[in-house]
């Protein structure tokens, strides 16, 4: 019985550390890293890796800034193209030409 308690404590600690790391990496991704695109691309790959390995998800706004196909950060004008068409925001990755569609909220 004590073994399962210590295992759950370790798992909680691991998830807590992973969520702190996700918060730090999402702050890096939110900054204007136009001078260091390699840093923001590395943060994007690390966010995807952490969320997959530890089962901790970041905010949906963070996932909208990462290309799920080529794992780069989507910076409008540099690595992505944004268009508005038929009530959708079309976010196109310039690297792999993957198109992401997000419904345009009428309250914005």
PDB file of C-alpha atoms in Angstrom, residues 10-92:
ATOM      1  CA  UNK A  10       5.746  11.124  -7.800  1.00  0.00           C
ATOM      2  CA  UNK A  11       3.238  11.259 -10.617  1.00  0.00           C
ATOM      3  CA  UNK A  12       1.637  14.409  -9.208  1.00  0.00           C
ATOM      4  CA  UNK A  13       5.056  16.020  -8.851  1.00  0.00           C
ATOM      5  CA  UNK A  14       5.938  15.063 -12.423  1.00  0.00           C
ATOM      6  CA  UNK A  15       2.712  16.557 -13.796  1.00  0.00           C
ATOM      7  CA  UNK A  16       3.218  19.703 -11.720  1.00  0.00           C
ATOM      8  CA  UNK A  17       6.738  20.143 -13.095  1.00  0.00           C
ATOM      9  CA  UNK A  18       5.474  19.504 -16.623  1.00  0.00           C
ATOM     10  CA  UNK A  19       2.738  22.134 -16.293  1.00  0.00           C
ATOM     11  CA  UNK A  20       5.284  24.672 -14.995  1.00  0.00           C
ATOM     12  CA  UNK A  21       7.503  23.902 -17.971  1.00  0.00           C
ATOM     13  CA  UNK A  22       4.545  24.303 -20.333  1.00  0.00           C
ATOM     14  CA  UNK A  23       3.804  27.703 -18.823  1.00  0.00           C
ATOM     15  CA  UNK A  24       7.424  28.808 -19.290  1.00  0.00           C
ATOM     16  CA  UNK A  25       7.553  27.538 -22.883  1.00  0.00           C
ATOM     17  CA  UNK A  26       4.218  29.144 -23.748  1.00  0.00           C
ATOM     18  CA  UNK A  27       5.577  32.484 -22.494  1.00  0.00           C
ATOM     19  CA  UNK A  28       8.521  32.067 -24.868  1.00  0.00           C
ATOM     20  CA  UNK A  29       6.123  31.263 -27.698  1.00  0.00           C
ATOM     21  CA  UNK A  30       3.932  34.299 -26.925  1.00  0.00           C
ATOM     22  CA  UNK A  31       6.840  36.739 -27.046  1.00  0.00           C
ATOM     23  CA  UNK A  32       7.778  38.407 -30.300  1.00  0.00           C
ATOM     24  CA  UNK A  33      10.685  36.161 -31.255  1.00  0.00           C
ATOM     25  CA  UNK A  34      11.144  37.619 -34.692  1.00  0.00           C
ATOM     26  CA  UNK A  35      14.871  37.939 -34.056  1.00  0.00           C
ATOM     27  CA  UNK A  36      15.174  34.345 -32.739  1.00  0.00           C
ATOM     28  CA  UNK A  37      12.879  32.073 -34.760  1.00  0.00           C
ATOM     29  CA  UNK A  38      14.923  29.001 -33.809  1.00  0.00           C
ATOM     30  CA  UNK A  39      14.104  29.597 -30.136  1.00  0.00           C
ATOM     31  CA  UNK A  40      10.364  29.801 -30.763  1.00  0.00           C
ATOM     32  CA  UNK A  41      10.459  26.707 -33.019  1.00  0.00           C
ATOM     33  CA  UNK A  42      12.299  24.795 -30.304  1.00  0.00           C
ATOM     34  CA  UNK A  43       9.720  25.917 -27.728  1.00  0.00           C
ATOM     35  CA  UNK A  44       6.917  24.733 -30.036  1.00  0.00           C
ATOM     36  CA  UNK A  45       8.476  21.274 -30.396  1.00  0.00           C
ATOM     37  CA  UNK A  46       9.045  21.071 -26.646  1.00  0.00           C
ATOM     38  CA  UNK A  47       5.421  21.988 -25.899  1.00  0.00           C
ATOM     39  CA  UNK A  48       4.173  19.201 -28.156  1.00  0.00           C
ATOM     40  CA  UNK A  49       6.640  16.718 -26.657  1.00  0.00           C
ATOM     41  CA  UNK A  50       5.786  17.617 -23.046  1.00  0.00           C
ATOM     42  CA  UNK A  51       2.057  17.447 -23.598  1.00  0.00           C
ATOM     43  CA  UNK A  52       2.346  14.063 -25.269  1.00  0.00           C
ATOM     44  CA  UNK A  53       4.746  12.565 -22.726  1.00  0.00           C
ATOM     45  CA  UNK A  54       3.162  13.801 -19.507  1.00  0.00           C
ATOM     46  CA  UNK A  55      -0.500  14.121 -20.460  1.00  0.00           C
ATOM     47  CA  UNK A  56      -0.648  17.817 -19.610  1.00  0.00           C
ATOM     48  CA  UNK A  57      -2.337  20.099 -22.120  1.00  0.00           C
ATOM     49  CA  UNK A  58      -1.604  23.739 -22.753  1.00  0.00           C
ATOM     50  CA  UNK A  59      -4.168  26.393 -23.620  1.00  0.00           C
ATOM     51  CA  UNK A  60      -5.902  26.089 -27.015  1.00  0.00           C
ATOM     52  CA  UNK A  61      -4.528  29.505 -28.007  1.00  0.00           C
ATOM     53  CA  UNK A  62      -1.035  28.027 -27.718  1.00  0.00           C
ATOM     54  CA  UNK A  63      -1.876  25.135 -30.031  1.00  0.00           C
ATOM     55  CA  UNK A  64      -3.142  27.609 -32.622  1.00  0.00           C
ATOM     56  CA  UNK A  65       0.395  29.022 -32.782  1.00  0.00           C
ATOM     57  CA  UNK A  66       2.046  25.664 -33.550  1.00  0.00           C
ATOM     58  CA  UNK A  67       1.971  23.781 -36.846  1.00  0.00           C
ATOM     59  CA  UNK A  68       1.093  20.179 -36.021  1.00  0.00           C
ATOM     60  CA  UNK A  69       2.631  18.878 -39.248  1.00  0.00           C
ATOM     61  CA  UNK A  70       6.122  20.406 -39.294  1.00  0.00           C
ATOM     62  CA  UNK A  71       6.299  21.485 -35.585  1.00  0.00           C
ATOM     63  CA  UNK A  72       7.261  25.127 -36.117  1.00  0.00           C
ATOM     64  CA  UNK A  73       5.802  28.184 -34.446  1.00  0.00           C
ATOM     65  CA  UNK A  74       3.308  30.078 -36.592  1.00  0.00           C
ATOM     66  CA  UNK A  75       4.273  33.744 -36.588  1.00  0.00           C
ATOM     67  CA  UNK A  76       1.968  35.822 -38.805  1.00  0.00           C
ATOM     68  CA  UNK A  77       3.909  37.341 -41.681  1.00  0.00           C
ATOM     69  CA  UNK A  78       7.041  35.262 -41.062  1.00  0.00           C
ATOM     70  CA  UNK A  79       6.082  31.601 -40.945  1.00  0.00           C
ATOM     71  CA  UNK A  80       2.326  31.765 -41.523  1.00  0.00           C
ATOM     72  CA  UNK A  81      -0.209  33.539 -43.685  1.00  0.00           C
ATOM     73  CA  UNK A  82      -3.570  34.566 -42.241  1.00  0.00           C
ATOM     74  CA  UNK A  83      -6.689  35.130 -44.331  1.00  0.00           C
ATOM     75  CA  UNK A  84     -10.357  35.576 -43.445  1.00  0.00           C
ATOM     76  CA  UNK A  85     -12.836  33.771 -45.677  1.00  0.00           C
ATOM     77  CA  UNK A  86     -16.486  32.729 -45.259  1.00  0.00           C
ATOM     78  CA  UNK A  87     -16.554  33.136 -41.488  1.00  0.00           C
ATOM     79  CA  UNK A  88     -13.268  31.277 -40.938  1.00  0.00           C
ATOM     80  CA  UNK A  89      -9.749  32.371 -40.099  1.00  0.00           C
ATOM     81  CA  UNK A  90      -7.407  30.495 -42.442  1.00  0.00           C
ATOM     82  CA  UNK A  91      -3.933  30.131 -40.978  1.00  0.00           C
ATOM     83  CA  UNK A  92      -1.504  28.657 -43.543  1.00  0.00           C
TER      84      UNK A  92
END
